[in-house]
Amino acid sequence: MKELIKKLTEAYGPSGSEEQVMDIVKAELKDSVDSFEIDKMGSLIATKKGNGAKAMLAAHADEIGLIITHIDKEGFLRFSSVGGVSTNRLDGMRVVFAHGLVGTIGLEKSGNSMDKMYIDIGVTKKEEAQEKVNIGDFAVFRQDCVDMGNRMIAKAMDDRIGCVVLVETAKRLKNSPNEVYFAFTVQEEVGCRGAGTSAYALEPDIGIAVDVTRTGDTPEARTMEVSLGKGPAIKVRDSSVIAHPKLRSYLVETAKELDMPYQLEVLESGGTDAGPIQRSRGGVPAGVISIPTRYVHSPSEMIDIGDVEGCVKLLVAALQKDLHEAGF
Ligand code: CO
Ligand code: ZN
């Protein structure tokens, strides 16, 4: 699993350019699912067929990034954000473009807002820069994934770690009575766009998003009940969704049956794919299993392997039971 975490977090995939991630997932799942489909927005749907209830799992394939807005006459690139990039983490960061070009972020002497920053790609003239990049090109953080033992840090754990959970769940789920859709969605970071259209097309009986959530266990952290290493977090609410009470209790009951650690999550700001899934068509009972993650949206997001294992275990058990019998 750690190898897959490394491969997926190091892949390039800002919102709208998720193809590399989809290719890795497809190769990984080719012997474990019945079919693949890339839907019209670009989300990858891997299906395990069944005759019972239809369950949609969603993990977003995209990551936050930057987009080039202007190239000045000395070849410095001005940029804007794609998703929630916080500027105080940018000075000195290296970024990489789709075709492997690397640049470093510099800062003017006054202020540290994004409009005072630029990307230096090591050229001296606009024309020289234009041979390498164009207005509208996307870049992501350039950071390798580090294995610390029980914990790992990488860029884009949000939400490649959710993609890993879906892949592992698909591999381990055997003879489920339900039909299960593993949706690797596009464009979550710019407003949960891909999950809504996928849910509309799939018409699931339940939807579960698998995504990261922040923790409150670091020095002087903002209050948050979730900690790293204390098990998967079953969401109660975030800004996009109030988890369907029956689905939430079903997940809690399943965790209790397994006698495994879990946490309840109330996230004050931030949304997930569960929002648009819940509101598609006439409504879908939707919930979220979150992977506790420190430093969300930084180039070094930290997860605990035990939490990731816990998410897989919980999902496999929840999907192994007959969801129609459970009342969905
Ligand atoms: Co995010
Ligand atoms: Zn996310």
Coordinates of C-alpha atoms and ligand atoms in Angstrom, one line a residue:
M1 CA 0.0 0.0 0.0
K2 CA 2.9 2.4 0.8
E3 CA 4.2 2.0 -2.7
L4 CA 0.8 3.0 -4.2
I5 CA 0.6 6.0 -1.8
K6 CA 4.0 7.2 -3.1
K7 CA 3.0 6.7 -6.7
L8 CA -0.3 8.4 -6.4
T9 CA 0.8 11.4 -4.3
E10 CA 3.8 12.1 -6.6
A11 CA 1.6 12.0 -9.7
Y12 CA 0.7 15.3 -11.4
G13 CA -3.0 16.1 -11.3
P14 CA -4.3 19.6 -10.7
S15 CA -8.0 20.1 -11.1
G16 CA -8.9 19.5 -14.8
S17 CA -5.8 17.5 -15.5
E18 CA -6.3 14.2 -13.6
E19 CA -5.3 11.8 -16.4
Q20 CA -2.1 10.6 -14.8
V21 CA -3.9 9.6 -11.6
M22 CA -6.6 7.8 -13.6
D23 CA -4.0 5.8 -15.5
I24 CA -2.3 4.7 -12.3
V25 CA -5.7 3.7 -10.7
K26 CA -6.7 1.7 -13.8
A27 CA -3.5 -0.2 -14.0
E28 CA -3.8 -1.0 -10.3
L29 CA -7.5 -2.2 -10.5
K30 CA -7.5 -4.0 -13.8
D31 CA -8.0 -7.4 -12.2
S32 CA -10.3 -6.3 -9.4
V33 CA -13.3 -4.7 -11.0
D34 CA -15.7 -5.6 -13.8
S35 CA -15.6 -2.5 -15.8
F36 CA -14.1 1.0 -16.2
E37 CA -15.7 4.1 -17.6
I38 CA -14.4 7.6 -18.0
D39 CA -17.5 9.8 -17.8
K40 CA -18.2 13.0 -19.7
M41 CA -16.5 15.3 -17.1
G42 CA -13.5 12.9 -16.9
S43 CA -14.2 11.1 -13.7
L44 CA -13.1 7.4 -13.7
I45 CA -15.9 5.0 -12.6
A46 CA -14.7 1.4 -11.7
T47 CA -17.6 -0.9 -11.1
K48 CA -17.9 -4.2 -9.2
K49 CA -21.2 -5.6 -10.4
G50 CA -23.9 -7.0 -8.1
N51 CA -27.6 -7.4 -8.0
G52 CA -28.4 -5.5 -4.9
A53 CA -28.3 -1.9 -3.8
K54 CA -26.1 0.6 -5.7
A55 CA -23.3 2.2 -3.6
M56 CA -21.2 5.0 -4.9
L57 CA -17.8 5.7 -3.3
A58 CA -16.1 8.9 -4.3
A59 CA -12.5 10.0 -3.9
H60 CA -11.2 13.0 -5.8
A61 CA -8.3 12.6 -8.1
D62 CA -7.4 16.2 -8.4
E63 CA -5.0 18.3 -6.2
I64 CA -4.6 22.0 -5.5
G65 CA -2.3 23.9 -7.8
L66 CA -1.4 27.1 -9.5
I67 CA -2.2 28.6 -12.9
I68 CA -0.1 31.0 -15.0
T69 CA -1.9 34.3 -15.6
H70 CA 0.9 36.5 -17.0
I71 CA 4.5 36.3 -18.2
D72 CA 6.5 39.5 -17.7
K73 CA 9.3 40.8 -20.0
E74 CA 12.1 39.3 -17.9
G75 CA 10.4 35.9 -18.0
F76 CA 8.9 35.8 -14.5
L77 CA 5.5 34.1 -14.3
R78 CA 2.6 35.5 -12.4
F79 CA 0.0 33.1 -11.2
S80 CA -3.3 32.5 -9.4
S81 CA -4.5 29.5 -7.4
V82 CA -6.5 26.5 -8.4
G83 CA -8.3 25.5 -5.2
G84 CA -7.5 26.5 -1.7
V85 CA -3.8 27.4 -1.8
S86 CA -2.6 29.4 1.2
T87 CA -0.1 32.0 0.3
N88 CA 1.9 31.8 3.5
R89 CA 3.2 28.4 2.4
L90 CA 4.4 29.4 -1.0
D91 CA 7.6 31.4 -0.7
G92 CA 10.5 29.2 -1.7
M93 CA 8.3 26.3 -2.8
R94 CA 9.2 24.5 -6.0
V95 CA 6.5 23.8 -8.5
V96 CA 6.3 21.5 -11.5
F97 CA 4.4 21.8 -14.7
A98 CA 2.7 19.0 -16.7
H99 CA 5.7 18.3 -18.8
G100 CA 8.2 18.3 -16.0
L101 CA 9.4 22.0 -16.1
V102 CA 10.4 23.1 -12.6
G103 CA 10.3 26.6 -11.1
T104 CA 10.7 28.2 -7.7
I105 CA 8.4 30.7 -6.1
G106 CA 9.8 34.1 -5.2
L107 CA 8.4 37.1 -3.3
E108 CA 8.6 40.8 -3.8
K109 CA 9.9 42.8 -0.8
S110 CA 6.5 44.2 0.1
G111 CA 3.8 41.9 1.4
N112 CA 3.2 38.2 0.8
S113 CA -0.1 38.1 -1.1
M114 CA -0.2 36.0 -4.2
D115 CA -0.1 39.0 -6.5
K116 CA 3.4 39.9 -5.0
M117 CA 4.7 36.4 -5.9
Y118 CA 6.1 35.0 -9.1
I119 CA 7.5 31.8 -10.4
D120 CA 11.2 31.8 -11.6
I121 CA 11.9 29.2 -14.2
G122 CA 15.5 30.2 -14.8
V123 CA 15.1 32.3 -17.9
T124 CA 15.8 35.9 -18.6
K125 CA 13.3 36.9 -21.3
K126 CA 9.6 36.7 -22.0
E127 CA 10.3 34.9 -25.4
E128 CA 12.5 32.3 -23.7
A129 CA 9.7 31.6 -21.1
Q130 CA 7.1 31.4 -23.8
E131 CA 9.0 28.5 -25.4
K132 CA 8.4 26.6 -22.1
V133 CA 5.1 27.7 -20.7
N134 CA 1.9 29.4 -21.8
I135 CA -0.8 31.4 -20.1
G136 CA -3.2 29.0 -18.5
D137 CA -0.6 26.3 -17.8
F138 CA -1.1 24.5 -14.5
A139 CA 1.6 23.6 -11.9
V140 CA 1.5 21.7 -8.7
F141 CA 3.9 21.5 -5.7
R142 CA 7.0 19.5 -6.3
Q143 CA 7.5 17.3 -3.2
D144 CA 8.5 13.7 -2.8
C145 CA 6.6 11.3 -0.6
V146 CA 8.4 10.3 2.6
D147 CA 7.8 7.2 4.6
M148 CA 8.3 7.9 8.3
G149 CA 7.2 4.4 9.5
N150 CA 3.7 4.6 10.9
R151 CA 3.2 8.0 9.3
M152 CA 3.9 9.4 5.8
I153 CA 4.1 12.9 4.4
A154 CA 3.5 14.0 0.8
K155 CA 1.8 16.6 -1.3
A156 CA -1.7 15.8 -2.5
M157 CA -2.5 13.3 0.3
D158 CA -5.7 15.3 -0.3
D159 CA -7.1 13.3 -1.8
R160 CA -4.8 10.6 -3.3
I161 CA -4.9 8.9 0.0
G162 CA -8.7 8.6 -0.5
C163 CA -7.9 7.1 -4.0
V164 CA -5.7 4.6 -2.3
V165 CA -8.5 3.7 0.2
L166 CA -10.9 3.1 -2.8
V167 CA -8.3 1.0 -4.7
E168 CA -7.6 -1.2 -1.6
T169 CA -11.3 -1.5 -0.9
A170 CA -12.0 -2.7 -4.4
K171 CA -9.2 -5.2 -4.2
R172 CA -10.4 -6.6 -0.8
L173 CA -14.1 -6.6 -1.4
K174 CA -15.2 -10.1 -2.5
N175 CA -18.8 -11.3 -3.4
S176 CA -20.6 -8.2 -2.2
P177 CA -24.4 -8.4 -2.7
N178 CA -24.3 -4.8 -3.7
E179 CA -23.3 -3.1 -6.9
V180 CA -20.3 -0.8 -6.0
Y181 CA -19.1 2.1 -8.0
F182 CA -15.6 3.4 -7.2
A183 CA -15.7 6.9 -8.5
F184 CA -12.4 8.8 -8.9
T185 CA -13.8 12.2 -9.4
V186 CA -12.4 15.3 -11.1
Q187 CA -12.3 19.0 -10.0
E188 CA -13.2 18.6 -6.3
E189 CA -10.8 21.4 -5.3
V190 CA -12.6 24.0 -7.4
G191 CA -16.1 23.2 -6.1
C192 CA -16.8 19.5 -6.0
R193 CA -17.7 19.5 -9.7
G194 CA -17.1 15.9 -11.0
A195 CA -18.9 14.1 -8.1
G196 CA -22.3 15.7 -8.8
T197 CA -22.4 14.7 -12.5
S198 CA -21.2 11.2 -11.7
A199 CA -23.8 10.7 -9.0
Y200 CA -26.5 12.0 -11.4
A201 CA -25.5 9.4 -14.0
L202 CA -25.1 6.5 -11.5
E203 CA -28.2 7.1 -9.5
P204 CA -26.8 5.3 -6.4
D205 CA -28.9 4.2 -3.3
I206 CA -26.1 5.6 -1.1
G207 CA -23.0 7.7 -1.6
I208 CA -19.9 7.8 0.6
A209 CA -17.1 10.3 -0.1
V210 CA -13.6 9.3 1.2
D211 CA -11.5 12.4 1.8
V212 CA -9.1 13.9 4.2
T213 CA -10.0 16.0 7.2
R214 CA -7.9 18.3 9.4
T215 CA -6.9 17.4 13.0
G216 CA -6.7 19.4 16.2
D217 CA -3.7 17.5 17.7
T218 CA -0.8 19.9 16.9
P219 CA 0.6 22.6 19.1
E220 CA -1.9 25.5 19.6
A221 CA -4.2 24.0 16.9
R222 CA -7.7 25.3 16.3
T223 CA -10.1 23.1 18.3
M224 CA -10.9 20.0 16.4
E225 CA -11.9 16.7 17.9
V226 CA -10.1 14.5 15.3
S227 CA -6.5 13.3 15.9
L228 CA -4.0 11.5 13.8
G229 CA -3.8 7.8 14.6
K230 CA -7.1 7.3 16.3
G231 CA -8.9 5.7 13.4
P232 CA -11.1 6.8 10.5
A233 CA -13.3 9.7 11.2
I234 CA -17.0 9.3 10.4
K235 CA -18.3 12.7 9.4
V236 CA -21.3 14.3 11.1
R237 CA -21.1 17.6 9.2
D238 CA -19.0 19.9 7.2
S239 CA -19.9 23.0 5.2
S240 CA -21.2 21.0 2.3
V241 CA -23.2 18.2 4.0
I242 CA -24.9 16.9 7.0
A243 CA -24.3 13.2 6.8
H244 CA -27.5 11.2 6.4
P245 CA -28.2 10.1 9.9
K246 CA -29.1 6.5 9.0
L247 CA -25.9 6.1 6.9
R248 CA -23.8 7.7 9.6
S249 CA -25.2 5.3 12.3
Y250 CA -24.7 2.4 9.9
L251 CA -21.0 3.3 9.6
V252 CA -20.8 3.7 13.4
E253 CA -22.5 0.4 14.0
T254 CA -20.2 -1.3 11.5
A255 CA -17.1 0.1 13.3
K256 CA -18.5 -1.2 16.6
E257 CA -19.1 -4.6 15.2
L258 CA -15.5 -4.7 14.1
D259 CA -14.4 -3.5 17.5
M260 CA -12.1 -1.0 15.8
P261 CA -11.3 2.6 16.7
Y262 CA -13.1 5.4 15.0
Q263 CA -13.8 9.1 15.6
L264 CA -16.7 11.4 14.9
E265 CA -16.0 14.5 12.9
V266 CA -17.5 17.9 12.9
L267 CA -15.6 20.1 10.4
E268 CA -16.4 23.8 10.7
S269 CA -15.3 24.8 7.2
G270 CA -14.6 22.9 4.1
G271 CA -16.6 20.6 1.9
T272 CA -16.5 17.2 0.2
D273 CA -17.9 15.3 -2.7
A274 CA -20.7 14.1 -0.4
G275 CA -22.3 17.5 -0.8
P276 CA -23.2 17.3 -4.5
I277 CA -23.8 13.5 -4.3
Q278 CA -26.4 14.1 -1.6
R279 CA -28.2 16.7 -3.7
S280 CA -28.2 14.9 -7.0
R281 CA -31.6 14.1 -8.6
G282 CA -34.2 13.5 -5.9
G283 CA -31.5 13.2 -3.2
V284 CA -29.1 10.5 -2.1
P285 CA -28.3 9.4 1.4
A286 CA -24.7 10.5 1.6
G287 CA -21.9 10.4 4.2
V288 CA -18.2 10.6 4.5
I289 CA -15.3 8.6 5.9
S290 CA -12.4 10.9 6.5
I291 CA -8.7 10.2 6.8
P292 CA -7.3 12.4 9.6
T293 CA -4.6 14.5 8.0
R294 CA -2.2 17.2 9.4
Y295 CA -1.3 20.3 7.4
V296 CA -4.0 19.9 4.8
H297 CA -3.4 21.9 1.6
S298 CA 0.3 22.3 2.4
P299 CA 3.1 20.6 0.4
S300 CA 3.6 18.2 3.4
E301 CA 0.3 16.6 4.4
M302 CA 0.7 13.9 7.0
I303 CA -1.3 10.7 7.5
D304 CA -1.1 7.7 9.7
I305 CA -1.1 4.3 8.0
G306 CA -3.2 2.7 10.8
D307 CA -6.0 5.2 10.0
V308 CA -5.8 4.4 6.3
E309 CA -6.0 0.7 7.1
G310 CA -9.0 1.4 9.3
C311 CA -10.8 3.2 6.6
V312 CA -10.4 0.3 4.2
K313 CA -11.5 -2.2 6.9
L314 CA -14.6 -0.1 7.7
L315 CA -15.6 0.3 4.1
V316 CA -15.1 -3.3 3.2
A317 CA -17.3 -4.4 6.1
A318 CA -19.9 -1.8 5.3
L319 CA -20.2 -2.9 1.7
Q320 CA -20.0 -6.6 2.4
K321 CA -23.4 -6.4 4.1
D322 CA -26.6 -6.3 2.1
L323 CA -27.5 -2.6 1.9
H324 CA -31.1 -3.2 0.9
E325 CA -31.5 -5.3 4.1
A326 CA -29.9 -2.5 6.1
G327 CA -32.7 -0.3 4.8
F328 CA -31.2 1.7 2.0
Ligands
CO1 CO -8.7 19.6 -0.5
ZN2 ZN -10.0 16.7 -0.6

